[in-house]
Amino acid sequence: MRRTFEEVNKKISEKKAVVVTAEEVIERVKKDGKEKVLEEVDVVTTATFGSMCSSGAFINTGHFAPKMRIQKAWLNGVQAYAGIAAVDLFIGATELRENDPLNSSYPGNFSYGGGHVIEDLVAGKEVEMNAVSYGTDCYPCKELSKKISLKNLRNAVLCNPRNAYQNYNVAVNKSKKTIYTYMGKLLPNLGNANYSSAGQLSPLLNDPLYEVIGIGTRVWLAGAQGHVFWQGTQHAPDAERTPNSVPKEGAGTLALVGNLKEMNSRYIRGTSFTGYGASMALGIGVPIPLLNERVLDFVSVSNSEIFAPVIDYSSDYPSANEKSLASVSYAELRSGEIEVCGKKISTGSLSSYSMAREIASLLKQDIEEGKFLLAEAVQKLPSASNQKKPGSEKDA
Amino acid sequence: MPNPSKKIILYFPSEFVERPLTNEIIQKFGLIVNIFSASISSDERGFLGIELSGNADKISEAVDFIKSQGIEVKPLGSRISRDEKKCVNCGVCISICPVNAIYQKDFEIFFDSEKCIACGSCIESCPFKAIFSGE
Ligand code: SF4
Ligand code: SF4
């Protein structure tokens, strides 16, 4: 043990902590050697920014006069789930507008959904709320139409059942026609390949066996300080791994929670996938203290050592018969071209590496300035072989 | 009155590249076909900018015929711009561009207006609705 959480937090409070990003640490190790980095660096920051389905926000509107037990509610025309309590709602990232033409004129635009509602709220915009109910003796109001804004909500909590996928598929299309997926537009005959991970900067790729990040870990969530509250849904630690423990497919996920009122709309945005639907892009940063040499080995992982499976989304994925056509490294993906089935394919990234870098630097700065203390996990996430593989569960 | 005409961009996978499609259109529909740009991108996808002139009904029949051949057809759009506030520099638009007019340098996205044929393909591929046609 080189340093403990307590020691790191003491240094952070004194504004003396030495912090580098998960990208910088790779160069530092190459230049100075492991021993020196382990001696000097206290914390490594990781980050990711991309569309993350399985996100949403609980909001409590507060009561209006006369009071209402909201039965159904819509925010800017997007339905929010109201079956929780009188004035508690959950707005999900992928919910669509009530009158959205969907794919009736294929491919649909899906220009506005739950993620856009959340973005508008965080940006301080007014959102039109419509609600209906049946009326009770204690809650007589049956219909409500009101402008709401984030600052007037009693509570607003981002609560995401599954974020920060440890690794992810590279999507291609083997068929003869263009397809529209949650991995973007895929051109026929292996015309392009889309991937979605920040690779060497991504949180769980820097802690492949969940030895540091766990339940209770404090995270940077769209500019606010939030927490990991559970393993994410579909968390599948028993994925196939390379000899350095990095999963070669989806694997781990995180469930995250944070105060929506403290977030910054630059890092939480509605997204639209032509022909597929709407979602929400989110920026996440996770600090990893250099507790020991093993942690340093893990955070030093670089794009050339991280591999993702290439999956056909025209037939194999939809028919739940996913087989990897090739295993490609993030270094290859980032180069702009990969080779699959003997064909060179140009690549596109759904996750923004430039935003991930920005977030890793912002988190680094917050820690250096003593504004972000680390929280040690109160419980570990299920790790490899702690849990039986529940089968292939990698749906968006 | 001048003959009706329509400028369209065709996208086709590599196996179509060698096919004399324009001759087929001329013979089948009696239209005048003027090719104003043609290219095969580095990954062997091809695109062809053509102007069809002649009978208006024949033009739409010809467009339907081209589509039925598994070729994507788009009307020629106007200039392409990017809203820098909305763009997150993800790069998912890069692989969609048939003429490699979009590139990434130091993790930032750039559009090469010399190369862009304003096909609009990148517009629908951007999840952040950051690309639009027009200034
Ligand atoms: S897809 Fe949109 S957000 Fe991503 S780089 Fe292109 S323009 Fe920017
Ligand atoms: S409109 Fe977009 S996809 Fe089409 S050529 Fe121009 S930059 Fe490329």
Coordinates of C-alpha atoms and ligand atoms in Angstrom, one line a residue:
Chain A
M1 CA 0.0 0.0 0.0
R2 CA 1.6 3.2 -1.2
R3 CA -1.1 5.6 0.1
T4 CA -4.6 5.4 1.6
F5 CA -7.7 7.3 0.7
E6 CA -7.3 9.3 4.0
E7 CA -3.8 10.3 3.1
V8 CA -4.9 11.4 -0.4
N9 CA -7.8 13.4 0.9
K10 CA -5.5 15.1 3.4
K11 CA -3.3 16.2 0.6
I12 CA -6.3 17.3 -1.5
S13 CA -7.6 19.4 1.5
E14 CA -4.2 21.0 1.7
K15 CA -4.3 21.6 -2.1
K16 CA -1.1 19.6 -2.4
A17 CA -2.3 16.5 -4.3
V18 CA -0.6 15.7 -7.5
V19 CA -3.1 14.8 -10.2
V20 CA -2.7 13.6 -13.8
T21 CA -5.2 12.4 -16.3
A22 CA -5.4 8.8 -17.4
E23 CA -4.0 9.9 -20.7
E24 CA -1.1 11.8 -19.1
V25 CA -0.2 8.9 -16.8
I26 CA 0.7 6.7 -19.8
E27 CA 3.3 9.2 -21.0
R28 CA 4.6 9.8 -17.4
V29 CA 5.2 6.1 -16.9
K30 CA 7.0 5.9 -20.2
K31 CA 9.2 8.9 -19.4
D32 CA 9.8 8.6 -15.7
G33 CA 9.3 4.9 -15.0
K34 CA 6.7 3.3 -12.7
E35 CA 8.5 3.9 -9.4
K36 CA 8.8 7.6 -9.9
V37 CA 5.2 8.0 -10.9
L38 CA 4.0 5.9 -8.0
E39 CA 6.0 8.1 -5.7
E40 CA 4.9 11.4 -7.1
V41 CA 1.3 11.1 -8.3
D42 CA -1.6 10.8 -5.9
V43 CA -4.6 10.7 -8.2
V44 CA -5.4 9.8 -11.9
T45 CA -8.6 11.2 -13.4
T46 CA -10.6 9.2 -15.9
A47 CA -13.6 10.4 -17.9
T48 CA -16.1 9.7 -20.7
F49 CA -18.7 11.6 -22.6
G50 CA -21.2 10.0 -24.8
S51 CA -24.8 8.9 -25.3
M52 CA -25.9 6.9 -22.3
C53 CA -29.3 5.3 -22.4
S54 CA -30.6 4.1 -19.1
S55 CA -30.5 7.6 -17.7
G56 CA -33.2 9.8 -16.3
A57 CA -34.2 12.2 -13.5
F58 CA -36.5 12.0 -10.5
I59 CA -38.2 15.4 -10.0
N60 CA -40.5 16.5 -7.3
T61 CA -42.5 19.4 -8.5
G62 CA -43.7 20.5 -5.1
H63 CA -47.4 21.0 -4.5
F64 CA -49.6 23.6 -6.1
A65 CA -52.9 24.9 -4.8
P66 CA -55.2 23.0 -5.0
K67 CA -53.1 19.9 -4.5
M68 CA -52.9 17.1 -7.0
R69 CA -51.9 13.4 -7.0
I70 CA -50.5 13.5 -10.4
Q71 CA -51.5 10.4 -12.4
K72 CA -50.0 11.2 -15.8
A73 CA -47.7 14.0 -16.7
W74 CA -45.9 15.4 -19.7
L75 CA -42.9 17.7 -19.9
N76 CA -42.8 19.6 -23.2
G77 CA -45.0 16.8 -24.5
V78 CA -42.7 14.0 -23.3
Q79 CA -44.4 11.7 -20.8
A80 CA -42.8 11.4 -17.4
Y81 CA -43.6 8.4 -15.2
A82 CA -45.9 9.5 -12.4
G83 CA -46.6 6.2 -10.6
I84 CA -44.3 7.0 -7.7
A85 CA -46.1 9.5 -5.4
A86 CA -48.3 12.5 -5.6
V87 CA -45.8 14.9 -7.1
D88 CA -42.8 12.8 -7.9
L89 CA -42.0 12.1 -11.5
F90 CA -39.4 10.2 -13.4
I91 CA -38.4 11.6 -16.8
G92 CA -36.5 9.0 -18.8
A93 CA -33.8 9.9 -21.3
T94 CA -35.2 7.8 -24.2
E95 CA -38.9 8.7 -23.8
L96 CA -40.3 10.4 -26.9
R97 CA -42.8 13.2 -27.6
E98 CA -46.4 12.0 -27.5
N99 CA -47.0 13.0 -31.1
D100 CA -43.6 12.1 -32.5
P101 CA -44.0 10.7 -36.0
L102 CA -41.5 8.0 -34.9
N103 CA -40.4 5.9 -37.9
S104 CA -43.6 6.5 -39.9
S105 CA -41.5 8.4 -42.3
Y106 CA -38.5 6.3 -42.2
P107 CA -35.9 7.1 -41.0
G108 CA -37.5 9.3 -38.3
N109 CA -35.7 12.3 -36.8
F110 CA -36.6 11.8 -33.1
S111 CA -35.6 15.4 -32.6
Y112 CA -36.9 15.8 -29.0
G113 CA -37.1 13.3 -26.1
G114 CA -36.6 13.0 -22.4
G115 CA -32.9 13.7 -22.7
H116 CA -33.7 17.0 -24.3
V117 CA -36.2 17.9 -21.5
I118 CA -33.4 17.2 -19.0
E119 CA -31.0 19.3 -21.0
D120 CA -33.5 22.2 -21.2
L121 CA -34.1 22.1 -17.5
V122 CA -30.4 22.1 -16.7
A123 CA -29.9 25.0 -19.1
G124 CA -32.4 27.0 -17.0
K125 CA -35.2 26.9 -19.7
E126 CA -38.8 26.9 -18.8
V127 CA -40.5 23.5 -19.5
E128 CA -44.3 23.1 -20.1
M129 CA -45.8 20.6 -17.7
N130 CA -49.2 19.1 -18.3
A131 CA -50.7 16.7 -15.8
V132 CA -54.0 14.9 -15.3
S133 CA -55.5 13.0 -12.4
Y134 CA -58.8 11.6 -11.2
G135 CA -59.0 13.7 -8.0
T136 CA -59.2 12.5 -4.4
D137 CA -60.5 14.0 -1.2
C138 CA -57.0 15.1 -0.2
Y139 CA -55.8 15.9 -3.7
P140 CA -58.7 17.4 -5.6
C141 CA -57.0 18.9 -8.7
K142 CA -57.7 17.0 -11.9
E143 CA -55.8 18.9 -14.5
L144 CA -52.7 21.1 -14.4
S145 CA -50.8 23.1 -17.0
K146 CA -47.8 24.9 -15.7
K147 CA -44.4 26.2 -16.7
I148 CA -41.7 24.7 -14.5
S149 CA -38.0 25.4 -14.3
L150 CA -35.2 23.7 -12.5
K151 CA -34.8 26.4 -9.8
N152 CA -38.5 26.1 -8.8
L153 CA -38.6 22.4 -8.5
R154 CA -38.4 21.1 -5.0
N155 CA -36.0 18.3 -6.0
A156 CA -34.3 17.2 -9.1
V157 CA -32.0 14.2 -9.0
L158 CA -30.3 12.5 -11.9
C159 CA -30.6 8.8 -11.3
N160 CA -29.2 6.5 -14.0
P161 CA -29.5 2.8 -13.7
R162 CA -26.7 2.1 -16.2
N163 CA -23.9 4.4 -17.3
A164 CA -20.2 4.2 -18.2
Y165 CA -20.1 0.9 -20.0
Q166 CA -16.7 -0.5 -19.4
N167 CA -16.2 -1.4 -23.1
Y168 CA -18.5 -1.6 -26.1
N169 CA -19.2 -3.1 -29.5
V170 CA -18.0 -1.7 -32.7
A171 CA -21.1 -1.7 -35.0
V172 CA -21.0 -2.6 -38.7
N173 CA -23.5 -3.5 -41.3
K174 CA -23.0 -6.5 -43.5
S175 CA -26.3 -6.2 -45.3
K176 CA -26.9 -4.5 -48.7
K177 CA -28.9 -1.6 -47.3
T178 CA -28.3 1.3 -45.0
I179 CA -29.5 0.7 -41.4
Y180 CA -30.2 3.1 -38.6
T181 CA -29.3 2.0 -35.1
Y182 CA -28.5 3.3 -31.7
M183 CA -24.9 3.0 -32.9
G184 CA -25.7 5.5 -35.6
K185 CA -26.2 5.2 -39.4
L186 CA -24.4 2.2 -40.7
L187 CA -23.7 2.0 -44.4
P188 CA -24.1 -1.2 -46.4
N189 CA -21.4 -3.8 -47.2
L190 CA -19.3 -2.8 -44.2
G191 CA -19.4 0.8 -45.3
N192 CA -18.4 2.3 -41.9
A193 CA -17.8 1.2 -38.3
N194 CA -19.0 3.1 -35.3
Y195 CA -17.6 2.7 -31.8
S196 CA -18.4 4.2 -28.5
S197 CA -15.8 4.3 -25.7
A198 CA -13.2 6.8 -24.6
G199 CA -10.8 3.8 -24.4
Q200 CA -7.7 4.6 -22.3
L201 CA -9.5 7.5 -20.6
S202 CA -12.7 5.6 -19.8
P203 CA -13.3 5.0 -16.1
L204 CA -13.9 1.3 -15.9
L205 CA -11.2 0.5 -18.4
N206 CA -8.7 2.0 -15.9
D207 CA -10.1 -0.2 -13.1
P208 CA -10.9 -3.3 -15.0
L209 CA -11.6 -5.5 -11.9
Y210 CA -13.5 -2.8 -9.9
E211 CA -10.9 -2.8 -7.2
V212 CA -11.1 1.0 -6.5
I213 CA -14.4 2.2 -8.1
G214 CA -17.4 0.8 -6.1
I215 CA -20.6 1.7 -4.4
G216 CA -20.2 5.1 -2.8
T217 CA -17.4 6.3 -5.0
R218 CA -17.7 10.0 -5.6
V219 CA -17.9 10.9 -9.3
W220 CA -18.0 14.0 -11.4
L221 CA -21.4 14.0 -13.0
A222 CA -22.1 16.6 -15.7
G223 CA -20.3 19.2 -13.4
A224 CA -21.9 18.1 -10.1
Q225 CA -20.5 15.8 -7.5
G226 CA -22.5 12.5 -7.5
H227 CA -22.0 9.0 -6.5
V228 CA -22.0 5.4 -7.7
F229 CA -25.0 3.9 -6.0
W230 CA -24.9 0.4 -7.3
Q231 CA -23.5 -1.7 -10.1
G232 CA -25.3 -0.7 -13.3
T233 CA -28.0 -2.9 -14.8
Q234 CA -26.5 -5.5 -17.2
H235 CA -23.2 -5.4 -15.2
A236 CA -21.5 -8.5 -16.5
P237 CA -18.0 -8.8 -14.9
D238 CA -17.4 -12.3 -16.2
A239 CA -16.8 -11.1 -19.7
E240 CA -13.8 -12.4 -21.7
R241 CA -10.6 -10.5 -20.7
T242 CA -7.1 -9.9 -22.0
P243 CA -4.2 -11.2 -19.9
N244 CA -4.0 -7.7 -18.3
S245 CA -7.7 -8.1 -17.1
V246 CA -9.2 -5.6 -19.6
P247 CA -12.6 -6.9 -20.8
K248 CA -12.8 -7.5 -24.6
E249 CA -16.5 -6.7 -24.6
G250 CA -19.2 -4.7 -22.7
A251 CA -18.7 -6.1 -19.1
G252 CA -19.0 -3.6 -16.2
T253 CA -21.4 -0.7 -15.8
L254 CA -22.2 1.9 -13.1
A255 CA -25.4 3.2 -11.6
L256 CA -25.0 6.9 -10.9
V257 CA -26.8 9.5 -9.0
G258 CA -26.3 13.3 -8.6
N259 CA -28.1 16.6 -8.0
L260 CA -29.5 17.8 -11.3
K261 CA -29.6 21.4 -9.9
E262 CA -25.8 21.5 -9.7
M263 CA -25.2 20.3 -13.3
N264 CA -23.9 22.1 -16.3
S265 CA -25.8 21.8 -19.6
R266 CA -22.6 21.6 -21.6
Y267 CA -22.2 18.0 -20.2
I268 CA -25.7 16.8 -20.3
R269 CA -27.4 16.9 -23.6
G270 CA -30.3 15.4 -25.5
T271 CA -29.3 13.3 -28.5
S272 CA -31.2 12.1 -31.5
F273 CA -30.4 9.0 -33.5
T274 CA -32.0 9.2 -37.0
G275 CA -34.2 6.1 -37.5
Y276 CA -33.7 4.9 -33.9
G277 CA -34.8 7.3 -31.2
A278 CA -33.6 9.8 -28.6
S279 CA -31.2 9.5 -25.8
M280 CA -29.0 11.6 -23.6
A281 CA -25.3 12.3 -23.7
L282 CA -23.6 12.6 -20.4
G283 CA -20.1 13.6 -19.1
I284 CA -18.7 11.5 -16.3
G285 CA -15.4 11.8 -14.5
V286 CA -14.0 9.3 -12.0
P287 CA -10.9 9.8 -9.9
I288 CA -8.7 6.9 -9.1
P289 CA -6.1 7.2 -6.3
L290 CA -2.8 5.6 -6.9
L291 CA -3.1 3.3 -3.9
N292 CA -0.5 0.8 -5.0
E293 CA 1.5 -0.5 -7.9
R294 CA -1.3 -2.7 -9.2
V295 CA -3.6 0.4 -9.5
L296 CA -0.9 2.2 -11.4
D297 CA -0.5 -0.8 -13.8
F298 CA -4.2 -0.7 -14.5
V299 CA -4.4 3.1 -15.1
S300 CA -1.4 2.9 -17.4
V301 CA -3.4 0.9 -19.9
S302 CA -3.3 2.5 -23.4
N303 CA -5.5 2.3 -26.5
S304 CA -3.4 -0.3 -28.2
E305 CA -4.0 -2.7 -25.3
I306 CA -7.8 -2.4 -25.2
F307 CA -9.9 -4.4 -27.7
A308 CA -13.5 -4.2 -28.8
P309 CA -15.6 -6.8 -30.7
V310 CA -16.9 -5.9 -34.2
I311 CA -20.5 -6.9 -34.4
D312 CA -22.9 -7.0 -37.4
Y313 CA -26.0 -4.9 -36.5
S314 CA -27.9 -5.8 -39.7
S315 CA -28.6 -9.4 -38.7
D316 CA -26.4 -10.9 -35.9
Y317 CA -27.2 -8.2 -33.2
P318 CA -31.0 -8.0 -33.9
S319 CA -31.3 -11.8 -33.9
A320 CA -29.4 -12.1 -30.6
N321 CA -26.7 -14.0 -32.3
E322 CA -23.8 -11.7 -31.7
K323 CA -20.5 -13.1 -32.8
S324 CA -17.4 -11.0 -33.1
L325 CA -16.3 -10.5 -36.7
A326 CA -13.0 -9.2 -35.5
S327 CA -11.3 -7.9 -32.4
V328 CA -9.9 -4.4 -32.9
S329 CA -7.9 -2.1 -30.6
Y330 CA -8.9 1.4 -29.7
A331 CA -5.6 2.5 -31.3
E332 CA -6.8 1.1 -34.6
L333 CA -10.3 2.6 -34.1
R334 CA -8.8 6.0 -33.4
S335 CA -6.6 5.8 -36.5
G336 CA -9.8 6.2 -38.5
E337 CA -9.6 2.9 -40.2
I338 CA -9.9 -0.8 -39.2
E339 CA -9.8 -4.0 -41.2
V340 CA -12.7 -6.4 -41.0
C341 CA -13.2 -9.5 -43.2
G342 CA -10.3 -8.3 -45.4
K343 CA -11.9 -4.9 -46.0
K344 CA -10.7 -1.5 -44.8
I345 CA -13.5 0.4 -43.1
S346 CA -13.5 4.0 -41.9
T347 CA -14.5 4.5 -38.3
G348 CA -16.6 7.0 -36.4
S349 CA -16.7 7.6 -32.7
L350 CA -20.0 8.1 -30.9
S351 CA -18.3 9.0 -27.7
S352 CA -16.4 12.3 -27.7
Y353 CA -12.7 11.9 -26.8
S354 CA -12.2 15.6 -26.8
M355 CA -15.0 16.1 -24.2
A356 CA -13.7 13.2 -22.2
R357 CA -10.3 14.9 -22.1
E358 CA -11.9 18.2 -21.1
I359 CA -13.7 16.5 -18.2
A360 CA -10.6 14.6 -17.0
S361 CA -8.8 18.0 -16.9
L362 CA -11.7 19.7 -15.1
L363 CA -11.8 17.0 -12.5
K364 CA -8.0 17.2 -12.2
Q365 CA -8.3 20.9 -11.6
D366 CA -11.1 20.5 -9.0
I367 CA -9.0 18.0 -7.1
E368 CA -5.8 20.2 -7.2
E369 CA -7.8 23.1 -5.9
G370 CA -9.2 21.0 -3.0
K371 CA -12.7 21.1 -4.2
F372 CA -13.2 17.5 -4.9
L373 CA -12.5 14.9 -2.2
L374 CA -12.4 11.2 -2.9
A375 CA -14.9 8.9 -1.4
E376 CA -13.9 5.3 -0.7
A377 CA -16.3 2.6 -1.8
V378 CA -18.5 1.3 1.0
Q379 CA -19.1 -1.9 -1.0
K380 CA -17.4 -3.5 -3.9
L381 CA -19.1 -4.1 -7.3
P382 CA -19.4 -7.7 -8.2
S383 CA -16.1 -8.6 -9.9
A384 CA -15.1 -11.4 -12.3
S385 CA -16.1 -14.8 -11.0
N386 CA -18.0 -13.3 -8.0
Q387 CA -21.0 -13.5 -10.2
K388 CA -22.2 -16.0 -12.8
K389 CA -22.3 -14.7 -16.3
P390 CA -26.0 -13.9 -17.0
G391 CA -25.6 -14.5 -20.7
S392 CA -25.2 -12.0 -23.4
E393 CA -26.8 -8.8 -22.1
K394 CA -25.6 -5.9 -24.0
D395 CA -28.6 -4.1 -25.3
A396 CA -28.7 -0.4 -25.3
Chain B
M1 CA -40.0 27.0 -70.8
P2 CA -36.7 25.2 -70.1
N3 CA -36.8 21.5 -69.5
P4 CA -37.3 20.4 -65.9
S5 CA -34.1 19.2 -64.3
K6 CA -33.1 17.8 -61.0
K7 CA -29.7 17.6 -59.4
I8 CA -29.2 14.5 -57.3
I9 CA -26.4 12.7 -55.6
L10 CA -26.1 9.0 -55.7
Y11 CA -24.3 6.8 -53.3
F12 CA -23.4 3.3 -54.1
P13 CA -21.3 0.5 -52.7
S14 CA -18.1 -0.5 -54.6
E15 CA -19.7 -3.2 -56.8
F16 CA -21.8 -0.5 -58.6
V17 CA -18.8 1.7 -59.4
E18 CA -18.1 0.1 -62.7
R19 CA -21.7 -0.1 -63.8
P20 CA -22.8 2.1 -66.7
L21 CA -25.7 3.4 -64.7
T22 CA -25.9 6.7 -66.6
N23 CA -26.3 4.9 -69.9
E24 CA -29.1 2.9 -68.5
I25 CA -30.9 6.0 -67.4
I26 CA -30.4 7.7 -70.8
Q27 CA -31.7 4.6 -72.7
K28 CA -34.6 3.6 -70.3
F29 CA -36.0 7.1 -69.6
G30 CA -34.8 9.3 -72.5
L31 CA -33.3 11.8 -70.2
I32 CA -30.3 14.0 -70.6
V33 CA -27.7 13.1 -67.9
N34 CA -25.1 15.5 -66.9
I35 CA -22.4 14.3 -64.5
F36 CA -21.2 17.2 -62.4
S37 CA -19.1 15.4 -59.9
A38 CA -17.9 11.9 -59.4
S39 CA -15.6 10.3 -56.9
I40 CA -14.8 7.1 -55.2
S41 CA -13.9 7.5 -51.5
S42 CA -10.9 5.8 -50.0
D43 CA -13.0 3.0 -48.6
E44 CA -14.3 2.4 -52.2
R45 CA -17.8 3.8 -51.7
G46 CA -18.7 5.8 -54.7
F47 CA -20.8 8.8 -55.3
L48 CA -22.0 10.5 -58.4
G49 CA -23.5 14.0 -58.7
I50 CA -25.8 14.0 -61.7
E51 CA -28.3 16.4 -63.2
L52 CA -31.3 14.8 -64.9
S53 CA -33.2 16.9 -67.5
G54 CA -36.2 16.0 -69.6
N55 CA -39.8 15.0 -68.8
A56 CA -40.6 15.6 -65.1
D57 CA -42.5 12.3 -64.8
K58 CA -39.6 10.5 -66.3
I59 CA -37.2 12.1 -63.9
S60 CA -39.1 10.8 -60.9
E61 CA -39.4 7.4 -62.6
A62 CA -35.7 7.4 -63.1
V63 CA -35.0 8.4 -59.5
D64 CA -37.3 5.5 -58.3
F65 CA -35.4 3.2 -60.7
I66 CA -32.1 4.2 -59.2
K67 CA -33.4 3.7 -55.7
S68 CA -34.6 0.2 -56.6
Q69 CA -31.1 -0.7 -57.5
G70 CA -30.1 -0.4 -53.9
I71 CA -28.5 3.0 -54.5
E72 CA -29.1 5.8 -52.1
V73 CA -30.4 9.0 -53.7
K74 CA -30.3 12.5 -52.1
P75 CA -31.2 15.8 -53.6
L76 CA -28.2 18.2 -53.7
G77 CA -28.3 20.4 -50.7
S78 CA -26.8 23.8 -50.0
R79 CA -23.7 24.6 -48.0
I80 CA -23.0 22.7 -44.8
S81 CA -22.3 24.5 -41.5
R82 CA -21.5 23.4 -38.0
D83 CA -22.8 24.9 -34.8
E84 CA -19.7 24.9 -32.7
K85 CA -21.6 25.2 -29.4
K86 CA -23.6 22.1 -30.2
C87 CA -20.8 20.0 -31.7
V88 CA -19.0 17.8 -29.2
N89 CA -16.2 16.8 -31.6
C90 CA -17.2 13.1 -31.4
G91 CA -16.4 12.3 -35.0
V92 CA -19.3 10.1 -35.8
C93 CA -20.0 12.2 -38.9
I94 CA -16.5 11.5 -40.3
S95 CA -17.1 7.9 -41.4
I96 CA -20.4 8.8 -43.1
C97 CA -18.9 11.4 -45.4
P98 CA -18.6 9.8 -48.9
V99 CA -15.9 12.2 -50.0
N100 CA -13.8 12.5 -46.8
A101 CA -14.6 16.1 -46.4
I102 CA -14.7 15.8 -42.6
Y103 CA -11.6 15.3 -40.7
Q104 CA -10.3 15.5 -37.1
K105 CA -7.2 17.3 -36.1
D106 CA -6.2 17.5 -32.5
F107 CA -9.5 16.0 -31.6
E108 CA -11.4 18.8 -33.3
I109 CA -13.7 18.4 -36.3
F110 CA -13.2 20.3 -39.5
F111 CA -15.2 20.4 -42.7
D112 CA -13.3 20.8 -46.0
S113 CA -15.7 23.0 -48.0
E114 CA -13.6 22.3 -51.2
K115 CA -14.4 18.7 -51.0
C116 CA -18.0 18.8 -49.6
I117 CA -20.6 17.9 -52.1
A118 CA -23.4 19.0 -49.7
C119 CA -25.0 15.6 -49.7
G120 CA -26.4 16.2 -46.2
S121 CA -25.4 12.7 -45.0
C122 CA -23.6 14.1 -42.0
I123 CA -26.6 16.1 -41.0
E124 CA -28.7 13.1 -40.1
S125 CA -25.8 11.3 -38.6
C126 CA -25.1 13.9 -36.0
P127 CA -26.8 13.0 -32.7
F128 CA -26.3 16.6 -31.4
K129 CA -28.0 18.2 -34.4
A130 CA -24.9 20.4 -34.8
I131 CA -24.7 20.3 -38.6
F132 CA -27.1 22.1 -40.8
S133 CA -27.3 23.3 -44.4
G134 CA -27.1 27.0 -45.1
E135 CA -24.8 29.6 -43.6
Ligands
SF4_1 S1 -21.4 14.1 -35.4 FE1 -22.1 16.2 -34.8 S2 -21.3 16.5 -32.7 FE2 -20.1 14.8 -33.6 S3 -18.3 15.7 -34.5 FE3 -19.8 15.6 -36.1 S4 -20.9 17.6 -36.0 FE4 -19.8 17.4 -34.1
SF4_2 S1 -22.6 17.2 -46.7 FE1 -21.5 16.2 -45.0 S2 -21.3 14.1 -45.6 FE2 -21.9 15.2 -47.4 S3 -20.0 15.7 -48.5 FE3 -20.5 17.4 -47.2 S4 -19.4 17.0 -45.3 FE4 -19.5 15.1 -46.4

